[in-house]
Amino acid sequence: MLLEIKDLHAIIKSNGKEILKGINLTVNSGEVHAIMGPNGSGKSTLSSVLAGHPAYEVTGGEVIFNGKNLLELSPEDRSHEGLFLSFQYPVEIPGVSMTNFMRAAVNEHRAYKGEEALSASEFLKLMKSRSEYVELDSKLAGRAVNEGFSGGEKKRNEIFQMAMLEPKLSILDETDSGLDIDALRIVAGGVNKLKNADNASIVITHYQRLLDYIVPDFVHILYKGKIVKTAGKELALELEEKGYDWIKKELGE
Amino acid sequence: MVEQTYKDIYNKFHDELLGNSPEVLNSVREEAFEVFERMGFPTMDQERYRRSNIPSLFEPEYGVNIKHLMVPINGQPFRCEVPGLHTYTFYVVNDVFASDVNKEEYNALKEKGVIFGSLKTIAEEHPELVKKYYAKIAPHKSEAVIAFNTTFAQDGFFVYVPKNVTIEKPIQLINVMHADFDFLANSRNLIILDEGAEAKVIVCDHSEKDRKFLSNRVTEIYIGKNARYSHHKMVDSARATTSIGGVYIKQMEGSTSNISDIVLNAGFVRNDVHIDLAEKYAETTLCGVCIGDEHDHIDNDTFIEHSASNCKSTELFKYILDDCAVGSFAGRILVDQDSQKTEAYQSNKNICSSTHAKMYTKPQLVIYADDVKCSHGATVGQIDDGALFYLRSRGISEKEAKMLLKLAFTNDIIEKIDIEALRNRIKVLVEKRFRGEQHRCTICNSCK
Ligand SMILES: Nc1ncnc2c1ncn2[C@@H]1O[C@H](COP(=O)(O)OP(=O)(O)OP(=O)(O)O)[C@@H](O)[C@H]1O
Ligand SMILES: [Mg+2]
């Protein structure tokens, strides 16, 4: 078992509002899980809580990741342990170059594993080969992190970082939004190239089209802070066709 | 009254002071002393000195180096090396010019007709030249700190760049505070660029850590018609050192200046910058990066005067304060009535990374002309939480992530420095400063 979330409750620190109201989810190595659900249901909050965002407080439940109590780890150690979040809204960081950013990240990962820092040339080679995974324009690597990147470039850049860090579990929060049709294929191709029997992904999306490329083993519906339905990939097709009303009806709303 | 000591010194040693000094410097001494006598040091109830208690700085019984004594530096002198950068290097130790101008390394300057060296010596050798500019730009009649400086000034650095002469290699002036006892240094620099001349000056302020030092350094700079001048100052001093004084610049038609102030390490700094764009089409870029922690105090009082039409000024200052550091920035811009087509931009952005750090910022634009483009903005904030989390989520430790963000914050200012090797060096030094790797004299070999 790679990730086990048990009855996870979380609130927004600033206003005390409970967003996650008892999430249960188990992810094994080699699996792809899709999470769908209406706007505002808590999908991004779940990703943020897993990544350790300080705006949220866990008020109940537990999360075991790779045999460790995830909730006790700092955001950086969650990353070192192999968790990766592709942000729904990647942050622009003027003044920090992509190269310096990635060098710091890769070398801290290596240090955590007791490996030596990469030499400048090894690092640049890695940058180059991984940017090819998502056909990231080499000029972007010379710029400040996400600064002035188009919506699609930002998403490509997220998957490029995933390729650099080779996580065990990647959470892709609406990585498809903002991508044109070709870019969607390229980015999904990059994700698939990184897929193996030892890692897993949680793909958050509103649309079936991404799941045509990244085929999920399970589809979950997150609604009002809870996972209310889990099924195979056919659930996504059903949602695409019928929307969420039938789920609400099933729940007696 | 703390002033009394200095008044007594002046009266008692008046003859000796005049006897030691060139006529040109003496000619304004009496007048300056009268101003100081009348005004006293500025107190904190004066608007421009609300954040810096100047009288208290003079309370230790420093005395004044009336005899113009040189404190010899034993062993290797301070060498501020910037990799990849060759400079004409000059030293002022405390308040005495300490370089031998007859050394071969300065020959190229001489060949170009540049007059340079000790202000005291040049004022004796070229009294007409010095007289024309000395005490004409820094307002000793209205500013007590300058009046004090003018009252006691005997020496400092002087350079005159003749008409249409370009000095490619930067001039580096290293001010060192060095003594076995507490010391007040009162130095005076004069830099003159004649019409069409071009020069770059790098100023490094250093001090030893074991003694209490106070330096009051006043620099006057005249930038002639169409001349181009750069002035980059880096303060890297011990915490027990206090620096006051300032840079006073007058720019003539079509001239440009690129001025920066980098405060890397300092206990207490009060720095005044006054740029007078005296004739049309003059341009200036004035930048500053100030880094403070513990109980550091960094106060910049800037004043850009648009006295003529079609001039442009761009002013950018950033402070990063931690622990209990206090920062203050005042940015006065005055656009005179006839200064049409003025462009004046000012920005002061600050990060206080601890709840005890304090930043006071005060933009002040006074515009009398109609046809002007002016803007100003000031912010005081913390490190951006969203950016911090993004970096940490990639495995970058909180400490390292904060460091990267602080560096990023200073980056656009450092980019304005027009000497590439210096820019790169400053980036390295700023990073070391944030990492807490070196606490003082980061760039001089003698302190390693
Ligand atoms: N930091 C925050 N401050 C205030 N409200 C928040 C914060 N984070 C989340 N919320 C609120 O919590 C609810 C869930 O938000 P979340 O972003 O998790 O939804 P989502 O399922 O990802 O929606 P979408 O499909 O639109 O991306 C929303 O009502 C949102 O406004
Ligand atoms: Mg979301």
PDB file of N, CA and C in Angstrom, chain A residues 179-246:
ATOM      1  N   LEU A 179      -4.778  23.383 -21.298  1.00  0.00           N
ATOM      2  CA  LEU A 179      -3.963  22.768 -22.346  1.00  0.00           C
ATOM      3  C   LEU A 179      -4.762  22.685 -23.646  1.00  0.00           C
ATOM      4  N   ASP A 180      -4.107  22.995 -24.765  1.00  0.00           N
ATOM      5  CA  ASP A 180      -4.784  22.782 -26.041  1.00  0.00           C
ATOM      6  C   ASP A 180      -4.732  21.288 -26.377  1.00  0.00           C
ATOM      7  N   ILE A 181      -5.371  20.915 -27.469  1.00  0.00           N
ATOM      8  CA  ILE A 181      -5.539  19.487 -27.748  1.00  0.00           C
ATOM      9  C   ILE A 181      -4.195  18.768 -27.918  1.00  0.00           C
ATOM     10  N   ASP A 182      -3.286  19.417 -28.631  1.00  0.00           N
ATOM     11  CA  ASP A 182      -1.975  18.788 -28.824  1.00  0.00           C
ATOM     12  C   ASP A 182      -1.199  18.714 -27.523  1.00  0.00           C
ATOM     13  N   ALA A 183      -1.263  19.815 -26.777  1.00  0.00           N
ATOM     14  CA  ALA A 183      -0.522  19.870 -25.515  1.00  0.00           C
ATOM     15  C   ALA A 183      -1.045  18.804 -24.548  1.00  0.00           C
ATOM     16  N   LEU A 184      -2.362  18.602 -24.558  1.00  0.00           N
ATOM     17  CA  LEU A 184      -2.956  17.596 -23.681  1.00  0.00           C
ATOM     18  C   LEU A 184      -2.347  16.224 -23.975  1.00  0.00           C
ATOM     19  N   ARG A 185      -2.235  15.917 -25.243  1.00  0.00           N
ATOM     20  CA  ARG A 185      -1.660  14.631 -25.646  1.00  0.00           C
ATOM     21  C   ARG A 185      -0.187  14.531 -25.208  1.00  0.00           C
ATOM     22  N   ILE A 186       0.532  15.618 -25.397  1.00  0.00           N
ATOM     23  CA  ILE A 186       1.961  15.610 -25.047  1.00  0.00           C
ATOM     24  C   ILE A 186       2.157  15.453 -23.539  1.00  0.00           C
ATOM     25  N   VAL A 187       1.391  16.250 -22.783  1.00  0.00           N
ATOM     26  CA  VAL A 187       1.542  16.212 -21.328  1.00  0.00           C
ATOM     27  C   VAL A 187       1.124  14.844 -20.787  1.00  0.00           C
ATOM     28  N   ALA A 188      -0.003  14.324 -21.303  1.00  0.00           N
ATOM     29  CA  ALA A 188      -0.459  13.003 -20.858  1.00  0.00           C
ATOM     30  C   ALA A 188       0.582  11.950 -21.238  1.00  0.00           C
ATOM     31  N   GLY A 189       1.178  12.119 -22.397  1.00  0.00           N
ATOM     32  CA  GLY A 189       2.235  11.199 -22.824  1.00  0.00           C
ATOM     33  C   GLY A 189       3.406  11.216 -21.857  1.00  0.00           C
ATOM     34  N   GLY A 190       3.756  12.419 -21.395  1.00  0.00           N
ATOM     35  CA  GLY A 190       4.839  12.551 -20.412  1.00  0.00           C
ATOM     36  C   GLY A 190       4.498  11.810 -19.133  1.00  0.00           C
ATOM     37  N   VAL A 191       3.264  11.992 -18.660  1.00  0.00           N
ATOM     38  CA  VAL A 191       2.833  11.310 -17.435  1.00  0.00           C
ATOM     39  C   VAL A 191       2.917   9.797 -17.629  1.00  0.00           C
ATOM     40  N   ASN A 192       2.450   9.319 -18.767  1.00  0.00           N
ATOM     41  CA  ASN A 192       2.468   7.871 -19.027  1.00  0.00           C
ATOM     42  C   ASN A 192       3.882   7.319 -19.098  1.00  0.00           C
ATOM     43  N   LYS A 193       4.788   8.127 -19.653  1.00  0.00           N
ATOM     44  CA  LYS A 193       6.176   7.683 -19.746  1.00  0.00           C
ATOM     45  C   LYS A 193       6.779   7.488 -18.358  1.00  0.00           C
ATOM     46  N   LEU A 194       6.311   8.290 -17.409  1.00  0.00           N
ATOM     47  CA  LEU A 194       6.858   8.222 -16.052  1.00  0.00           C
ATOM     48  C   LEU A 194       6.220   7.111 -15.227  1.00  0.00           C
ATOM     49  N   LYS A 195       5.141   6.558 -15.760  1.00  0.00           N
ATOM     50  CA  LYS A 195       4.380   5.556 -15.012  1.00  0.00           C
ATOM     51  C   LYS A 195       5.128   4.224 -14.980  1.00  0.00           C
ATOM     52  N   ASN A 196       5.152   3.603 -13.792  1.00  0.00           N
ATOM     53  CA  ASN A 196       5.681   2.234 -13.710  1.00  0.00           C
ATOM     54  C   ASN A 196       4.989   1.486 -12.574  1.00  0.00           C
ATOM     55  N   ALA A 197       5.415   0.270 -12.335  1.00  0.00           N
ATOM     56  CA  ALA A 197       4.720  -0.571 -11.351  1.00  0.00           C
ATOM     57  C   ALA A 197       4.936  -0.093  -9.925  1.00  0.00           C
ATOM     58  N   ASP A 198       5.941   0.768  -9.714  1.00  0.00           N
ATOM     59  CA  ASP A 198       6.261   1.197  -8.352  1.00  0.00           C
ATOM     60  C   ASP A 198       5.675   2.551  -7.984  1.00  0.00           C
ATOM     61  N   ASN A 199       5.075   3.220  -8.971  1.00  0.00           N
ATOM     62  CA  ASN A 199       4.509   4.514  -8.606  1.00  0.00           C
ATOM     63  C   ASN A 199       3.017   4.550  -8.915  1.00  0.00           C
ATOM     64  N   ALA A 200       2.409   5.656  -8.522  1.00  0.00           N
ATOM     65  CA  ALA A 200       0.960   5.773  -8.697  1.00  0.00           C
ATOM     66  C   ALA A 200       0.598   7.233  -8.909  1.00  0.00           C
ATOM     67  N   SER A 201      -0.598   7.471  -9.447  1.00  0.00           N
ATOM     68  CA  SER A 201      -1.058   8.851  -9.632  1.00  0.00           C
ATOM     69  C   SER A 201      -2.489   9.009  -9.169  1.00  0.00           C
ATOM     70  N   ILE A 202      -2.765  10.207  -8.681  1.00  0.00           N
ATOM     71  CA  ILE A 202      -4.147  10.614  -8.436  1.00  0.00           C
ATOM     72  C   ILE A 202      -4.399  11.763  -9.405  1.00  0.00           C
ATOM     73  N   VAL A 203      -5.355  11.565 -10.289  1.00  0.00           N
ATOM     74  CA  VAL A 203      -5.605  12.545 -11.334  1.00  0.00           C
ATOM     75  C   VAL A 203      -6.926  13.244 -11.032  1.00  0.00           C
ATOM     76  N   ILE A 204      -6.852  14.550 -10.765  1.00  0.00           N
ATOM     77  CA  ILE A 204      -8.075  15.300 -10.504  1.00  0.00           C
ATOM     78  C   ILE A 204      -8.471  15.983 -11.809  1.00  0.00           C
ATOM     79  N   THR A 205      -9.683  15.731 -12.235  1.00  0.00           N
ATOM     80  CA  THR A 205     -10.089  16.350 -13.500  1.00  0.00           C
ATOM     81  C   THR A 205     -11.605  16.490 -13.556  1.00  0.00           C
ATOM     82  N   HIS A 206     -12.038  17.368 -14.437  1.00  0.00           N
ATOM     83  CA  HIS A 206     -13.477  17.516 -14.664  1.00  0.00           C
ATOM     84  C   HIS A 206     -13.917  16.797 -15.925  1.00  0.00           C
ATOM     85  N   TYR A 207     -12.952  16.396 -16.756  1.00  0.00           N
ATOM     86  CA  TYR A 207     -13.338  15.914 -18.078  1.00  0.00           C
ATOM     87  C   TYR A 207     -12.767  14.542 -18.418  1.00  0.00           C
ATOM     88  N   GLN A 208     -13.554  13.817 -19.162  1.00  0.00           N
ATOM     89  CA  GLN A 208     -13.179  12.503 -19.634  1.00  0.00           C
ATOM     90  C   GLN A 208     -11.934  12.543 -20.530  1.00  0.00           C
ATOM     91  N   ARG A 209     -11.780  13.650 -21.308  1.00  0.00           N
ATOM     92  CA  ARG A 209     -10.747  13.628 -22.362  1.00  0.00           C
ATOM     93  C   ARG A 209      -9.348  13.313 -21.838  1.00  0.00           C
ATOM     94  N   LEU A 210      -9.003  13.774 -20.625  1.00  0.00           N
ATOM     95  CA  LEU A 210      -7.673  13.448 -20.090  1.00  0.00           C
ATOM     96  C   LEU A 210      -7.587  11.950 -19.804  1.00  0.00           C
ATOM     97  N   LEU A 211      -8.735  11.418 -19.354  1.00  0.00           N
ATOM     98  CA  LEU A 211      -8.746  10.005 -18.952  1.00  0.00           C
ATOM     99  C   LEU A 211      -8.708   9.069 -20.156  1.00  0.00           C
ATOM    100  N   ASP A 212      -8.913   9.643 -21.359  1.00  0.00           N
ATOM    101  CA  ASP A 212      -8.697   8.849 -22.572  1.00  0.00           C
ATOM    102  C   ASP A 212      -7.220   8.514 -22.705  1.00  0.00           C
ATOM    103  N   TYR A 213      -6.387   9.441 -22.221  1.00  0.00           N
ATOM    104  CA  TYR A 213      -4.934   9.240 -22.336  1.00  0.00           C
ATOM    105  C   TYR A 213      -4.358   8.582 -21.094  1.00  0.00           C
ATOM    106  N   ILE A 214      -4.757   9.115 -19.936  1.00  0.00           N
ATOM    107  CA  ILE A 214      -4.279   8.528 -18.679  1.00  0.00           C
ATOM    108  C   ILE A 214      -5.440   7.698 -18.135  1.00  0.00           C
ATOM    109  N   VAL A 215      -5.388   6.422 -18.387  1.00  0.00           N
ATOM    110  CA  VAL A 215      -6.558   5.581 -18.098  1.00  0.00           C
ATOM    111  C   VAL A 215      -6.574   5.183 -16.624  1.00  0.00           C
ATOM    112  N   PRO A 216      -7.642   5.565 -15.916  1.00  0.00           N
ATOM    113  CA  PRO A 216      -7.684   5.284 -14.479  1.00  0.00           C
ATOM    114  C   PRO A 216      -8.132   3.851 -14.168  1.00  0.00           C
ATOM    115  N   ASP A 217      -7.617   3.338 -13.058  1.00  0.00           N
ATOM    116  CA  ASP A 217      -8.111   2.054 -12.562  1.00  0.00           C
ATOM    117  C   ASP A 217      -9.370   2.264 -11.732  1.00  0.00           C
ATOM    118  N   PHE A 218      -9.416   3.425 -11.059  1.00  0.00           N
ATOM    119  CA  PHE A 218     -10.582   3.756 -10.238  1.00  0.00           C
ATOM    120  C   PHE A 218     -10.985   5.198 -10.481  1.00  0.00           C
ATOM    121  N   VAL A 219     -12.275   5.445 -10.406  1.00  0.00           N
ATOM    122  CA  VAL A 219     -12.765   6.820 -10.467  1.00  0.00           C
ATOM    123  C   VAL A 219     -13.564   7.072  -9.189  1.00  0.00           C
ATOM    124  N   HIS A 220     -13.206   8.156  -8.494  1.00  0.00           N
ATOM    125  CA  HIS A 220     -13.917   8.509  -7.256  1.00  0.00           C
ATOM    126  C   HIS A 220     -14.651   9.822  -7.462  1.00  0.00           C
ATOM    127  N   ILE A 221     -15.778   9.928  -6.811  1.00  0.00           N
ATOM    128  CA  ILE A 221     -16.467  11.213  -6.818  1.00  0.00           C
ATOM    129  C   ILE A 221     -16.374  11.819  -5.428  1.00  0.00           C
ATOM    130  N   LEU A 222     -15.779  13.023  -5.410  1.00  0.00           N
ATOM    131  CA  LEU A 222     -15.669  13.757  -4.151  1.00  0.00           C
ATOM    132  C   LEU A 222     -16.782  14.793  -4.151  1.00  0.00           C
ATOM    133  N   TYR A 223     -17.596  14.755  -3.106  1.00  0.00           N
ATOM    134  CA  TYR A 223     -18.722  15.671  -3.040  1.00  0.00           C
ATOM    135  C   TYR A 223     -18.872  16.155  -1.607  1.00  0.00           C
ATOM    136  N   LYS A 224     -18.879  17.464  -1.452  1.00  0.00           N
ATOM    137  CA  LYS A 224     -19.009  18.069  -0.123  1.00  0.00           C
ATOM    138  C   LYS A 224     -18.051  17.453   0.893  1.00  0.00           C
ATOM    139  N   GLY A 225     -16.817  17.279   0.474  1.00  0.00           N
ATOM    140  CA  GLY A 225     -15.782  16.868   1.413  1.00  0.00           C
ATOM    141  C   GLY A 225     -15.717  15.390   1.712  1.00  0.00           C
ATOM    142  N   LYS A 226     -16.488  14.599   0.940  1.00  0.00           N
ATOM    143  CA  LYS A 226     -16.450  13.149   1.156  1.00  0.00           C
ATOM    144  C   LYS A 226     -16.388  12.433  -0.175  1.00  0.00           C
ATOM    145  N   ILE A 227     -15.778  11.242  -0.183  1.00  0.00           N
ATOM    146  CA  ILE A 227     -15.843  10.430  -1.394  1.00  0.00           C
ATOM    147  C   ILE A 227     -17.163   9.658  -1.341  1.00  0.00           C
ATOM    148  N   VAL A 228     -18.040   9.985  -2.289  1.00  0.00           N
ATOM    149  CA  VAL A 228     -19.400   9.446  -2.198  1.00  0.00           C
ATOM    150  C   VAL A 228     -19.614   8.273  -3.144  1.00  0.00           C
ATOM    151  N   LYS A 229     -18.690   8.093  -4.071  1.00  0.00           N
ATOM    152  CA  LYS A 229     -18.865   6.968  -4.992  1.00  0.00           C
ATOM    153  C   LYS A 229     -17.515   6.596  -5.588  1.00  0.00           C
ATOM    154  N   THR A 230     -17.289   5.308  -5.725  1.00  0.00           N
ATOM    155  CA  THR A 230     -16.065   4.816  -6.352  1.00  0.00           C
ATOM    156  C   THR A 230     -16.436   3.721  -7.325  1.00  0.00           C
ATOM    157  N   ALA A 231     -15.861   3.786  -8.516  1.00  0.00           N
ATOM    158  CA  ALA A 231     -16.131   2.728  -9.506  1.00  0.00           C
ATOM    159  C   ALA A 231     -14.952   2.664 -10.473  1.00  0.00           C
ATOM    160  N   GLY A 232     -15.112   1.940 -11.555  1.00  0.00           N
ATOM    161  CA  GLY A 232     -14.056   1.843 -12.569  1.00  0.00           C
ATOM    162  C   GLY A 232     -14.118   3.021 -13.518  1.00  0.00           C
ATOM    163  N   LYS A 233     -13.361   2.914 -14.619  1.00  0.00           N
ATOM    164  CA  LYS A 233     -13.235   4.059 -15.513  1.00  0.00           C
ATOM    165  C   LYS A 233     -14.548   4.458 -16.189  1.00  0.00           C
ATOM    166  N   GLU A 234     -15.495   3.528 -16.214  1.00  0.00           N
ATOM    167  CA  GLU A 234     -16.777   3.834 -16.846  1.00  0.00           C
ATOM    168  C   GLU A 234     -17.547   4.934 -16.108  1.00  0.00           C
ATOM    169  N   LEU A 235     -17.223   5.124 -14.830  1.00  0.00           N
ATOM    170  CA  LEU A 235     -17.916   6.163 -14.055  1.00  0.00           C
ATOM    171  C   LEU A 235     -17.670   7.552 -14.656  1.00  0.00           C
ATOM    172  N   ALA A 236     -16.466   7.748 -15.152  1.00  0.00           N
ATOM    173  CA  ALA A 236     -16.140   9.050 -15.748  1.00  0.00           C
ATOM    174  C   ALA A 236     -17.014   9.305 -16.972  1.00  0.00           C
ATOM    175  N   LEU A 237     -17.200   8.287 -17.760  1.00  0.00           N
ATOM    176  CA  LEU A 237     -18.028   8.423 -18.960  1.00  0.00           C
ATOM    177  C   LEU A 237     -19.470   8.740 -18.588  1.00  0.00           C
ATOM    178  N   GLU A 238     -19.914   8.082 -17.533  1.00  0.00           N
ATOM    179  CA  GLU A 238     -21.279   8.278 -17.077  1.00  0.00           C
ATOM    180  C   GLU A 238     -21.483   9.730 -16.600  1.00  0.00           C
ATOM    181  N   LEU A 239     -20.473  10.231 -15.885  1.00  0.00           N
ATOM    182  CA  LEU A 239     -20.564  11.608 -15.397  1.00  0.00           C
ATOM    183  C   LEU A 239     -20.580  12.590 -16.562  1.00  0.00           C
ATOM    184  N   GLU A 240     -19.739  12.319 -17.541  1.00  0.00           N
ATOM    185  CA  GLU A 240     -19.644  13.185 -18.709  1.00  0.00           C
ATOM    186  C   GLU A 240     -21.020  13.303 -19.362  1.00  0.00           C
ATOM    187  N   GLU A 241     -21.708  12.197 -19.387  1.00  0.00           N
ATOM    188  CA  GLU A 241     -23.009  12.142 -20.043  1.00  0.00           C
ATOM    189  C   GLU A 241     -24.102  12.793 -19.188  1.00  0.00           C
ATOM    190  N   LYS A 242     -24.090  12.477 -17.895  1.00  0.00           N
ATOM    191  CA  LYS A 242     -25.253  12.826 -17.073  1.00  0.00           C
ATOM    192  C   LYS A 242     -25.036  13.966 -16.080  1.00  0.00           C
ATOM    193  N   GLY A 243     -23.775  14.406 -15.918  1.00  0.00           N
ATOM    194  CA  GLY A 243     -23.521  15.433 -14.908  1.00  0.00           C
ATOM    195  C   GLY A 243     -23.625  14.849 -13.507  1.00  0.00           C
ATOM    196  N   TYR A 244     -23.759  15.764 -12.504  1.00  0.00           N
ATOM    197  CA  TYR A 244     -23.716  15.297 -11.118  1.00  0.00           C
ATOM    198  C   TYR A 244     -25.095  15.115 -10.481  1.00  0.00           C
ATOM    199  N   ASP A 245     -26.152  15.537 -11.204  1.00  0.00           N
ATOM    200  CA  ASP A 245     -27.469  15.521 -10.570  1.00  0.00           C
ATOM    201  C   ASP A 245     -27.894  14.143 -10.077  1.00  0.00           C
ATOM    202  N   TRP A 246     -27.606  13.130 -10.882  1.00  0.00           N
ATOM    203  CA  TRP A 246     -28.036  11.783 -10.477  1.00  0.00           C
ATOM    204  C   TRP A 246     -27.341  11.307  -9.216  1.00  0.00           C
TER     205      TRP A 246
END
